[in-house]
PDB file of N, CA and C in Angstrom:
ATOM      1  N   MET A   1     -10.201  37.627  22.689  1.00 77.00           N
ATOM      2  CA  MET A   1     -10.049  36.237  22.285  1.00 77.00           C
ATOM      3  C   MET A   1      -8.868  35.636  23.043  1.00 77.00           C
ATOM      4  N   GLU A   2      -9.117  34.536  23.701  1.00 86.00           N
ATOM      5  CA  GLU A   2      -8.058  33.835  24.434  1.00 86.00           C
ATOM      6  C   GLU A   2      -7.526  32.678  23.611  1.00 86.00           C
ATOM      7  N   LEU A   3      -6.224  32.545  23.621  1.00 86.00           N
ATOM      8  CA  LEU A   3      -5.602  31.418  22.939  1.00 86.00           C
ATOM      9  C   LEU A   3      -5.238  30.366  23.972  1.00 86.00           C
ATOM     10  N   HIS A   4      -5.525  29.137  23.653  1.00 87.00           N
ATOM     11  CA  HIS A   4      -5.184  28.022  24.534  1.00 87.00           C
ATOM     12  C   HIS A   4      -4.300  27.059  23.764  1.00 87.00           C
ATOM     13  N   LYS A   5      -3.263  26.610  24.425  1.00 87.00           N
ATOM     14  CA  LYS A   5      -2.395  25.612  23.815  1.00 87.00           C
ATOM     15  C   LYS A   5      -2.741  24.253  24.390  1.00 87.00           C
ATOM     16  N   ASN A   6      -2.868  23.286  23.517  1.00 87.00           N
ATOM     17  CA  ASN A   6      -3.133  21.918  23.938  1.00 87.00           C
ATOM     18  C   ASN A   6      -1.998  21.033  23.443  1.00 87.00           C
ATOM     19  N   THR A   7      -1.563  20.148  24.286  1.00 89.00           N
ATOM     20  CA  THR A   7      -0.518  19.207  23.906  1.00 89.00           C
ATOM     21  C   THR A   7      -1.147  17.846  23.715  1.00 89.00           C
ATOM     22  N   ILE A   8      -0.756  17.205  22.630  1.00 90.00           N
ATOM     23  CA  ILE A   8      -1.270  15.872  22.345  1.00 90.00           C
ATOM     24  C   ILE A   8      -0.087  14.965  22.099  1.00 90.00           C
ATOM     25  N   ALA A   9      -0.111  13.820  22.720  1.00 90.00           N
ATOM     26  CA  ALA A   9       0.926  12.812  22.487  1.00 90.00           C
ATOM     27  C   ALA A   9       0.265  11.620  21.811  1.00 90.00           C
ATOM     28  N   ILE A  10       0.868  11.184  20.730  1.00 90.00           N
ATOM     29  CA  ILE A  10       0.336  10.041  19.999  1.00 90.00           C
ATOM     30  C   ILE A  10       1.403   8.962  19.988  1.00 90.00           C
ATOM     31  N   TRP A  11       1.041   7.769  20.434  1.00 93.00           N
ATOM     32  CA  TRP A  11       1.975   6.650  20.431  1.00 93.00           C
ATOM     33  C   TRP A  11       1.947   5.999  19.055  1.00 93.00           C
ATOM     34  N   ILE A  12       3.134   5.822  18.486  1.00 93.00           N
ATOM     35  CA  ILE A  12       3.242   5.076  17.237  1.00 93.00           C
ATOM     36  C   ILE A  12       4.255   3.965  17.441  1.00 93.00           C
ATOM     37  N   SER A  13       4.113   2.921  16.685  1.00 94.00           N
ATOM     38  CA  SER A  13       5.026   1.786  16.801  1.00 94.00           C
ATOM     39  C   SER A  13       6.369   2.135  16.177  1.00 94.00           C
ATOM     40  N   ALA A  14       7.386   1.365  16.533  1.00 94.00           N
ATOM     41  CA  ALA A  14       8.711   1.540  15.941  1.00 94.00           C
ATOM     42  C   ALA A  14       8.633   1.342  14.429  1.00 94.00           C
ATOM     43  N   GLU A  15       7.825   0.396  14.003  1.00 94.00           N
ATOM     44  CA  GLU A  15       7.662   0.139  12.570  1.00 94.00           C
ATOM     45  C   GLU A  15       7.153   1.380  11.847  1.00 94.00           C
ATOM     46  N   MET A  16       6.128   2.030  12.405  1.00 95.00           N
ATOM     47  CA  MET A  16       5.583   3.248  11.791  1.00 95.00           C
ATOM     48  C   MET A  16       6.626   4.368  11.784  1.00 95.00           C
ATOM     49  N   LEU A  17       7.380   4.502  12.873  1.00 94.00           N
ATOM     50  CA  LEU A  17       8.411   5.521  12.959  1.00 94.00           C
ATOM     51  C   LEU A  17       9.457   5.335  11.867  1.00 94.00           C
ATOM     52  N   TYR A  18       9.936   4.105  11.697  1.00 95.00           N
ATOM     53  CA  TYR A  18      10.993   3.849  10.722  1.00 95.00           C
ATOM     54  C   TYR A  18      10.470   3.911   9.288  1.00 95.00           C
ATOM     55  N   MET A  19       9.220   3.545   9.084  1.00 94.00           N
ATOM     56  CA  MET A  19       8.637   3.695   7.750  1.00 94.00           C
ATOM     57  C   MET A  19       8.561   5.182   7.388  1.00 94.00           C
ATOM     58  N   GLU A  20       8.196   6.008   8.350  1.00 95.00           N
ATOM     59  CA  GLU A  20       8.129   7.454   8.123  1.00 95.00           C
ATOM     60  C   GLU A  20       9.522   8.019   7.860  1.00 95.00           C
ATOM     61  N   LYS A  21      10.498   7.582   8.635  1.00 95.00           N
ATOM     62  CA  LYS A  21      11.868   8.059   8.443  1.00 95.00           C
ATOM     63  C   LYS A  21      12.419   7.637   7.090  1.00 95.00           C
ATOM     64  N   SER A  22      11.989   6.489   6.591  1.00 94.00           N
ATOM     65  CA  SER A  22      12.503   5.991   5.307  1.00 94.00           C
ATOM     66  C   SER A  22      12.080   6.876   4.138  1.00 94.00           C
ATOM     67  N   LEU A  23      11.053   7.700   4.329  1.00 95.00           N
ATOM     68  CA  LEU A  23      10.616   8.604   3.266  1.00 95.00           C
ATOM     69  C   LEU A  23      11.663   9.671   2.966  1.00 95.00           C
ATOM     70  N   THR A  24      12.440  10.047   3.986  1.00 95.00           N
ATOM     71  CA  THR A  24      13.454  11.086   3.792  1.00 95.00           C
ATOM     72  C   THR A  24      14.877  10.559   3.927  1.00 95.00           C
ATOM     73  N   ASP A  25      15.042   9.382   4.503  1.00 94.00           N
ATOM     74  CA  ASP A  25      16.380   8.809   4.697  1.00 94.00           C
ATOM     75  C   ASP A  25      16.370   7.356   4.218  1.00 94.00           C
ATOM     76  N   PRO A  26      16.968   7.069   3.066  1.00 94.00           N
ATOM     77  CA  PRO A  26      16.907   5.714   2.498  1.00 94.00           C
ATOM     78  C   PRO A  26      17.596   4.646   3.349  1.00 94.00           C
ATOM     79  N   ARG A  27      18.377   5.046   4.340  1.00 94.00           N
ATOM     80  CA  ARG A  27      19.019   4.051   5.213  1.00 94.00           C
ATOM     81  C   ARG A  27      17.983   3.282   6.040  1.00 94.00           C
ATOM     82  N   TYR A  28      16.794   3.846   6.212  1.00 95.00           N
ATOM     83  CA  TYR A  28      15.745   3.203   6.999  1.00 95.00           C
ATOM     84  C   TYR A  28      14.844   2.299   6.152  1.00 95.00           C
ATOM     85  N   ASP A  29      15.048   2.289   4.848  1.00 95.00           N
ATOM     86  CA  ASP A  29      14.248   1.423   3.970  1.00 95.00           C
ATOM     87  C   ASP A  29      14.440  -0.041   4.346  1.00 95.00           C
ATOM     88  N   ARG A  30      13.364  -0.800   4.236  1.00 93.00           N
ATOM     89  CA  ARG A  30      13.488  -2.245   4.408  1.00 93.00           C
ATOM     90  C   ARG A  30      13.920  -2.813   3.067  1.00 93.00           C
ATOM     91  N   LYS A  31      15.085  -3.408   3.040  1.00 92.00           N
ATOM     92  CA  LYS A  31      15.683  -3.882   1.795  1.00 92.00           C
ATOM     93  C   LYS A  31      14.873  -5.047   1.222  1.00 92.00           C
ATOM     94  N   ALA A  32      14.521  -4.920  -0.054  1.00 95.00           N
ATOM     95  CA  ALA A  32      13.704  -5.949  -0.707  1.00 95.00           C
ATOM     96  C   ALA A  32      13.926  -5.913  -2.209  1.00 95.00           C
ATOM     97  N   THR A  33      13.648  -7.037  -2.833  1.00 96.00           N
ATOM     98  CA  THR A  33      13.655  -7.129  -4.284  1.00 96.00           C
ATOM     99  C   THR A  33      12.202  -7.199  -4.739  1.00 96.00           C
ATOM    100  N   ARG A  34      11.850  -6.359  -5.706  1.00 96.00           N
ATOM    101  CA  ARG A  34      10.475  -6.289  -6.202  1.00 96.00           C
ATOM    102  C   ARG A  34      10.351  -7.189  -7.422  1.00 96.00           C
ATOM    103  N   HIS A  35       9.350  -8.079  -7.393  1.00 97.00           N
ATOM    104  CA  HIS A  35       9.089  -8.975  -8.515  1.00 97.00           C
ATOM    105  C   HIS A  35       7.708  -8.636  -9.087  1.00 97.00           C
ATOM    106  N   GLU A  36       7.664  -8.449 -10.400  1.00 97.00           N
ATOM    107  CA  GLU A  36       6.398  -8.121 -11.063  1.00 97.00           C
ATOM    108  C   GLU A  36       6.048  -9.228 -12.050  1.00 97.00           C
ATOM    109  N   THR A  37       4.846  -9.793 -11.888  1.00 97.00           N
ATOM    110  CA  THR A  37       4.377 -10.864 -12.759  1.00 97.00           C
ATOM    111  C   THR A  37       3.214 -10.338 -13.592  1.00 97.00           C
ATOM    112  N   PRO A  38       3.307 -10.417 -14.921  1.00 97.00           N
ATOM    113  CA  PRO A  38       2.207  -9.902 -15.750  1.00 97.00           C
ATOM    114  C   PRO A  38       0.930 -10.733 -15.555  1.00 97.00           C
ATOM    115  N   PRO A  39      -0.230 -10.140 -15.878  1.00 96.00           N
ATOM    116  CA  PRO A  39      -1.484 -10.879 -15.755  1.00 96.00           C
ATOM    117  C   PRO A  39      -1.457 -12.157 -16.604  1.00 96.00           C
ATOM    118  N   THR A  40      -2.085 -13.200 -16.098  1.00 96.00           N
ATOM    119  CA  THR A  40      -2.127 -14.485 -16.798  1.00 96.00           C
ATOM    120  C   THR A  40      -3.271 -14.507 -17.802  1.00 96.00           C
ATOM    121  N   ALA A  41      -3.287 -15.530 -18.619  1.00 97.00           N
ATOM    122  CA  ALA A  41      -4.385 -15.705 -19.578  1.00 97.00           C
ATOM    123  C   ALA A  41      -5.707 -15.871 -18.829  1.00 97.00           C
ATOM    124  N   GLU A  42      -5.662 -16.532 -17.681  1.00 97.00           N
ATOM    125  CA  GLU A  42      -6.867 -16.704 -16.859  1.00 97.00           C
ATOM    126  C   GLU A  42      -7.372 -15.351 -16.357  1.00 97.00           C
ATOM    127  N   ASP A  43      -6.453 -14.460 -15.957  1.00 96.00           N
ATOM    128  CA  ASP A  43      -6.852 -13.115 -15.522  1.00 96.00           C
ATOM    129  C   ASP A  43      -7.578 -12.380 -16.645  1.00 96.00           C
ATOM    130  N   TRP A  44      -7.038 -12.466 -17.870  1.00 97.00           N
ATOM    131  CA  TRP A  44      -7.662 -11.798 -19.009  1.00 97.00           C
ATOM    132  C   TRP A  44      -9.005 -12.430 -19.356  1.00 97.00           C
ATOM    133  N   ALA A  45      -9.119 -13.744 -19.185  1.00 97.00           N
ATOM    134  CA  ALA A  45     -10.396 -14.415 -19.455  1.00 97.00           C
ATOM    135  C   ALA A  45     -11.460 -13.953 -18.457  1.00 97.00           C
ATOM    136  N   LEU A  46     -11.081 -13.848 -17.184  1.00 97.00           N
ATOM    137  CA  LEU A  46     -12.032 -13.358 -16.175  1.00 97.00           C
ATOM    138  C   LEU A  46     -12.413 -11.910 -16.446  1.00 97.00           C
ATOM    139  N   TYR A  47     -11.465 -11.116 -16.899  1.00 96.00           N
ATOM    140  CA  TYR A  47     -11.732  -9.720 -17.253  1.00 96.00           C
ATOM    141  C   TYR A  47     -12.759  -9.652 -18.385  1.00 96.00           C
ATOM    142  N   SER A  48     -12.591 -10.493 -19.401  1.00 97.00           N
ATOM    143  CA  SER A  48     -13.545 -10.521 -20.517  1.00 97.00           C
ATOM    144  C   SER A  48     -14.938 -10.911 -20.046  1.00 97.00           C
ATOM    145  N   GLN A  49     -15.008 -11.877 -19.133  1.00 97.00           N
ATOM    146  CA  GLN A  49     -16.301 -12.285 -18.575  1.00 97.00           C
ATOM    147  C   GLN A  49     -16.937 -11.138 -17.788  1.00 97.00           C
ATOM    148  N   ALA A  50     -16.111 -10.421 -17.039  1.00 95.00           N
ATOM    149  CA  ALA A  50     -16.628  -9.295 -16.253  1.00 95.00           C
ATOM    150  C   ALA A  50     -17.160  -8.194 -17.162  1.00 95.00           C
ATOM    151  N   LEU A  51     -16.456  -7.923 -18.265  1.00 94.00           N
ATOM    152  CA  LEU A  51     -16.941  -6.916 -19.216  1.00 94.00           C
ATOM    153  C   LEU A  51     -18.277  -7.336 -19.823  1.00 94.00           C
ATOM    154  N   ALA A  52     -18.395  -8.611 -20.181  1.00 95.00           N
ATOM    155  CA  ALA A  52     -19.652  -9.106 -20.746  1.00 95.00           C
ATOM    156  C   ALA A  52     -20.779  -8.980 -19.720  1.00 95.00           C
ATOM    157  N   GLY A  53     -20.475  -9.282 -18.465  1.00 92.00           N
ATOM    158  CA  GLY A  53     -21.479  -9.150 -17.407  1.00 92.00           C
ATOM    159  C   GLY A  53     -21.895  -7.699 -17.208  1.00 92.00           C
ATOM    160  N   LEU A  54     -20.930  -6.786 -17.256  1.00 89.00           N
ATOM    161  CA  LEU A  54     -21.244  -5.368 -17.116  1.00 89.00           C
ATOM    162  C   LEU A  54     -22.135  -4.885 -18.255  1.00 89.00           C
ATOM    163  N   ARG A  55     -21.818  -5.319 -19.472  1.00 90.00           N
ATOM    164  CA  ARG A  55     -22.646  -4.926 -20.625  1.00 90.00           C
ATOM    165  C   ARG A  55     -24.079  -5.451 -20.477  1.00 90.00           C
ATOM    166  N   ALA A  56     -24.209  -6.667 -19.949  1.00 91.00           N
ATOM    167  CA  ALA A  56     -25.554  -7.230 -19.739  1.00 91.00           C
ATOM    168  C   ALA A  56     -26.316  -6.420 -18.694  1.00 91.00           C
ATOM    169  N   LEU A  57     -25.616  -6.011 -17.632  1.00 85.00           N
ATOM    170  CA  LEU A  57     -26.276  -5.201 -16.602  1.00 85.00           C
ATOM    171  C   LEU A  57     -26.662  -3.824 -17.140  1.00 85.00           C
ATOM    172  N   GLU A  58     -25.792  -3.244 -17.949  1.00 83.00           N
ATOM    173  CA  GLU A  58     -26.085  -1.933 -18.520  1.00 83.00           C
ATOM    174  C   GLU A  58     -27.285  -1.996 -19.460  1.00 83.00           C
ATOM    175  N   ALA A  59     -27.455  -3.119 -20.142  1.00 87.00           N
ATOM    176  CA  ALA A  59     -28.574  -3.272 -21.082  1.00 87.00           C
ATOM    177  C   ALA A  59     -29.900  -3.475 -20.352  1.00 87.00           C
ATOM    178  N   TYR A  60     -29.842  -3.934 -19.097  1.00 87.00           N
ATOM    179  CA  TYR A  60     -31.060  -4.193 -18.343  1.00 87.00           C
ATOM    180  C   TYR A  60     -31.552  -2.896 -17.716  1.00 87.00           C
ATOM    181  N   GLU A  61     -32.793  -2.552 -18.029  1.00 84.00           N
ATOM    182  CA  GLU A  61     -33.354  -1.281 -17.589  1.00 84.00           C
ATOM    183  C   GLU A  61     -33.501  -1.196 -16.067  1.00 84.00           C
ATOM    184  N   GLY A  62     -33.643  -2.308 -15.399  1.00 81.00           N
ATOM    185  CA  GLY A  62     -33.885  -2.286 -13.951  1.00 81.00           C
ATOM    186  C   GLY A  62     -32.622  -2.274 -13.094  1.00 81.00           C
ATOM    187  N   THR A  63     -31.468  -2.168 -13.711  1.00 76.00           N
ATOM    188  CA  THR A  63     -30.233  -2.175 -12.933  1.00 76.00           C
ATOM    189  C   THR A  63     -30.099  -0.886 -12.139  1.00 76.00           C
ATOM    190  N   GLU A  64     -29.786  -1.022 -10.843  1.00 74.00           N
ATOM    191  CA  GLU A  64     -29.534   0.137  -9.993  1.00 74.00           C
ATOM    192  C   GLU A  64     -28.050   0.167  -9.682  1.00 74.00           C
ATOM    193  N   TRP A  65     -27.418   1.314  -9.910  1.00 73.00           N
ATOM    194  CA  TRP A  65     -25.985   1.443  -9.695  1.00 73.00           C
ATOM    195  C   TRP A  65     -25.711   1.986  -8.300  1.00 73.00           C
ATOM    196  N   GLY A  66     -24.473   2.066  -7.953  1.00 67.00           N
ATOM    197  CA  GLY A  66     -24.071   2.471  -6.611  1.00 67.00           C
ATOM    198  C   GLY A  66     -24.444   3.878  -6.217  1.00 67.00           C
ATOM    199  N   GLY A  67     -24.543   4.787  -7.143  1.00 64.00           N
ATOM    200  CA  GLY A  67     -24.896   6.156  -6.795  1.00 64.00           C
ATOM    201  C   GLY A  67     -24.845   7.049  -8.013  1.00 64.00           C
ATOM    202  N   PRO A  68     -25.305   8.280  -7.877  1.00 65.00           N
ATOM    203  CA  PRO A  68     -25.368   9.179  -9.027  1.00 65.00           C
ATOM    204  C   PRO A  68     -24.002   9.726  -9.444  1.00 65.00           C
ATOM    205  N   ASP A  69     -23.006   9.648  -8.578  1.00 67.00           N
ATOM    206  CA  ASP A  69     -21.709  10.263  -8.865  1.00 67.00           C
ATOM    207  C   ASP A  69     -20.727   9.346  -9.581  1.00 67.00           C
ATOM    208  N   TYR A  70     -21.028   8.085  -9.633  1.00 68.00           N
ATOM    209  CA  TYR A  70     -20.073   7.158 -10.251  1.00 68.00           C
ATOM    210  C   TYR A  70     -20.811   5.968 -10.842  1.00 68.00           C
ATOM    211  N   GLY A  71     -20.159   5.351 -11.788  1.00 69.00           N
ATOM    212  CA  GLY A  71     -20.710   4.148 -12.390  1.00 69.00           C
ATOM    213  C   GLY A  71     -19.913   2.947 -11.937  1.00 69.00           C
ATOM    214  N   THR A  72     -20.193   1.829 -12.520  1.00 74.00           N
ATOM    215  CA  THR A  72     -19.452   0.615 -12.196  1.00 74.00           C
ATOM    216  C   THR A  72     -18.363   0.449 -13.230  1.00 74.00           C
ATOM    217  N   GLU A  73     -17.165   0.142 -12.765  1.00 79.00           N
ATOM    218  CA  GLU A  73     -16.034  -0.017 -13.667  1.00 79.00           C
ATOM    219  C   GLU A  73     -15.500  -1.436 -13.596  1.00 79.00           C
ATOM    220  N   VAL A  74     -14.981  -1.888 -14.701  1.00 86.00           N
ATOM    221  CA  VAL A  74     -14.265  -3.160 -14.751  1.00 86.00           C
ATOM    222  C   VAL A  74     -12.847  -2.808 -15.184  1.00 86.00           C
ATOM    223  N   ASN A  75     -11.922  -2.880 -14.252  1.00 89.00           N
ATOM    224  CA  ASN A  75     -10.538  -2.506 -14.543  1.00 89.00           C
ATOM    225  C   ASN A  75      -9.771  -3.651 -15.176  1.00 89.00           C
ATOM    226  N   GLU A  76      -8.859  -3.290 -16.068  1.00 94.00           N
ATOM    227  CA  GLU A  76      -8.005  -4.298 -16.697  1.00 94.00           C
ATOM    228  C   GLU A  76      -7.119  -4.947 -15.645  1.00 94.00           C
ATOM    229  N   PRO A  77      -6.775  -6.207 -15.857  1.00 96.00           N
ATOM    230  CA  PRO A  77      -5.880  -6.877 -14.902  1.00 96.00           C
ATOM    231  C   PRO A  77      -4.536  -6.151 -14.819  1.00 96.00           C
ATOM    232  N   GLN A  78      -4.015  -6.064 -13.632  1.00 96.00           N
ATOM    233  CA  GLN A  78      -2.732  -5.410 -13.386  1.00 96.00           C
ATOM    234  C   GLN A  78      -1.685  -6.465 -13.033  1.00 96.00           C
ATOM    235  N   PRO A  79      -0.428  -6.144 -13.251  1.00 96.00           N
ATOM    236  CA  PRO A  79       0.626  -7.090 -12.852  1.00 96.00           C
ATOM    237  C   PRO A  79       0.583  -7.337 -11.341  1.00 96.00           C
ATOM    238  N   ARG A  80       0.931  -8.544 -10.955  1.00 96.00           N
ATOM    239  CA  ARG A  80       1.021  -8.869  -9.529  1.00 96.00           C
ATOM    240  C   ARG A  80       2.420  -8.496  -9.062  1.00 96.00           C
ATOM    241  N   VAL A  81       2.489  -7.812  -7.939  1.00 96.00           N
ATOM    242  CA  VAL A  81       3.768  -7.383  -7.405  1.00 96.00           C
ATOM    243  C   VAL A  81       4.010  -8.097  -6.076  1.00 96.00           C
ATOM    244  N   THR A  82       5.171  -8.731  -5.956  1.00 96.00           N
ATOM    245  CA  THR A  82       5.560  -9.363  -4.704  1.00 96.00           C
ATOM    246  C   THR A  82       6.937  -8.841  -4.324  1.00 96.00           C
ATOM    247  N   TYR A  83       7.226  -8.920  -3.042  1.00 95.00           N
ATOM    248  CA  TYR A  83       8.508  -8.440  -2.530  1.00 95.00           C
ATOM    249  C   TYR A  83       9.218  -9.583  -1.822  1.00 95.00           C
ATOM    250  N   GLU A  84      10.498  -9.707  -2.093  1.00 96.00           N
ATOM    251  CA  GLU A  84      11.344 -10.679  -1.404  1.00 96.00           C
ATOM    252  C   GLU A  84      12.261  -9.867  -0.488  1.00 96.00           C
ATOM    253  N   TYR A  85      11.981  -9.951   0.813  1.00 96.00           N
ATOM    254  CA  TYR A  85      12.732  -9.146   1.771  1.00 96.00           C
ATOM    255  C   TYR A  85      14.092  -9.767   2.055  1.00 96.00           C
ATOM    256  N   HIS A  86      15.104  -8.910   2.183  1.00 96.00           N
ATOM    257  CA  HIS A  86      16.472  -9.366   2.409  1.00 96.00           C
ATOM    258  C   HIS A  86      16.789  -9.527   3.880  1.00 96.00           C
ATOM    259  N   GLU A  87      15.874  -9.094   4.737  1.00 95.00           N
ATOM    260  CA  GLU A  87      16.053  -9.210   6.175  1.00 95.00           C
ATOM    261  C   GLU A  87      14.686  -9.450   6.810  1.00 95.00           C
ATOM    262  N   THR A  88      14.699 -10.108   7.961  1.00 95.00           N
ATOM    263  CA  THR A  88      13.421 -10.334   8.642  1.00 95.00           C
ATOM    264  C   THR A  88      12.931  -9.011   9.222  1.00 95.00           C
ATOM    265  N   HIS A  89      11.695  -9.022   9.643  1.00 95.00           N
ATOM    266  CA  HIS A  89      11.108  -7.826  10.259  1.00 95.00           C
ATOM    267  C   HIS A  89      11.922  -7.416  11.479  1.00 95.00           C
ATOM    268  N   GLU A  90      12.301  -8.379  12.288  1.00 95.00           N
ATOM    269  CA  GLU A  90      13.072  -8.102  13.504  1.00 95.00           C
ATOM    270  C   GLU A  90      14.459  -7.557  13.170  1.00 95.00           C
ATOM    271  N   GLU A  91      15.095  -8.096  12.137  1.00 96.00           N
ATOM    272  CA  GLU A  91      16.417  -7.610  11.723  1.00 96.00           C
ATOM    273  C   GLU A  91      16.330  -6.165  11.219  1.00 96.00           C
ATOM    274  N   TRP A  92      15.285  -5.851  10.488  1.00 96.00           N
ATOM    275  CA  TRP A  92      15.090  -4.496   9.991  1.00 96.00           C
ATOM    276  C   TRP A  92      14.900  -3.524  11.149  1.00 96.00           C
ATOM    277  N   LEU A  93      14.037  -3.888  12.110  1.00 96.00           N
ATOM    278  CA  LEU A  93      13.817  -3.015  13.269  1.00 96.00           C
ATOM    279  C   LEU A  93      15.112  -2.822  14.055  1.00 96.00           C
ATOM    280  N   ALA A  94      15.886  -3.891  14.246  1.00 96.00           N
ATOM    281  CA  ALA A  94      17.152  -3.790  14.978  1.00 96.00           C
ATOM    282  C   ALA A  94      18.128  -2.871  14.245  1.00 96.00           C
ATOM    283  N   ARG A  95      18.196  -2.984  12.921  1.00 95.00           N
ATOM    284  CA  ARG A  95      19.100  -2.131  12.136  1.00 95.00           C
ATOM    285  C   ARG A  95      18.688  -0.665  12.248  1.00 95.00           C
ATOM    286  N   CYS A  96      17.397  -0.401  12.165  1.00 95.00           N
ATOM    287  CA  CYS A  96      16.908   0.977  12.275  1.00 95.00           C
ATOM    288  C   CYS A  96      17.146   1.529  13.679  1.00 95.00           C
ATOM    289  N   HIS A  97      16.923   0.696  14.683  1.00 95.00           N
ATOM    290  CA  HIS A  97      17.147   1.116  16.067  1.00 95.00           C
ATOM    291  C   HIS A  97      18.622   1.477  16.275  1.00 95.00           C
ATOM    292  N   LYS A  98      19.501   0.679  15.683  1.00 95.00           N
ATOM    293  CA  LYS A  98      20.923   0.951  15.778  1.00 95.00           C
ATOM    294  C   LYS A  98      21.275   2.281  15.082  1.00 95.00           C
ATOM    295  N   LEU A  99      20.640   2.548  13.947  1.00 93.00           N
ATOM    296  CA  LEU A  99      20.836   3.828  13.253  1.00 93.00           C
ATOM    297  C   LEU A  99      20.407   4.993  14.150  1.00 93.00           C
ATOM    298  N   ASP A 100      19.263   4.845  14.812  1.00 90.00           N
ATOM    299  CA  ASP A 100      18.776   5.885  15.714  1.00 90.00           C
ATOM    300  C   ASP A 100      19.762   6.156  16.838  1.00 90.00           C
ATOM    301  N   ARG A 101      20.276   5.087  17.438  1.00 91.00           N
ATOM    302  CA  ARG A 101      21.209   5.255  18.561  1.00 91.00           C
ATOM    303  C   ARG A 101      22.514   5.902  18.100  1.00 91.00           C
ATOM    304  N   SER A 102      22.960   5.593  16.867  1.00 88.00           N
ATOM    305  CA  SER A 102      24.219   6.154  16.384  1.00 88.00           C
ATOM    306  C   SER A 102      24.085   7.652  16.070  1.00 88.00           C
ATOM    307  N   GLU A 103      22.876   8.107  15.803  1.00 79.00           N
ATOM    308  CA  GLU A 103      22.645   9.535  15.503  1.00 79.00           C
ATOM    309  C   GLU A 103      22.475  10.371  16.751  1.00 79.00           C
ATOM    310  N   ALA A 104      22.182   9.727  17.868  1.00 66.00           N
ATOM    311  CA  ALA A 104      21.915  10.477  19.113  1.00 66.00           C
ATOM    312  C   ALA A 104      23.177  10.990  19.762  1.00 66.00           C
TER     313      ALA A 104
END
């Protein structure tokens, strides 16, 4: 049996590199404030309508579902999450690039 070594180079963007580094080094995180907004009354009303529609489909004998392994689900409304970034994308990349150069 012969073993062969193959080398592969994959190009990734600076953004992907720094996002990966941020998993182990919090200095690479893009600074942001997380805002969570609970579901509105309108969201809950649409959810109720969707549940009623699902029940009507389930009651109809001719309904065909997506496949034998799963059914159709109607998930409850979830809070909306938004982020307010403390620096622009370019400022974040520049800060991370500077961190990289200081470590070299």
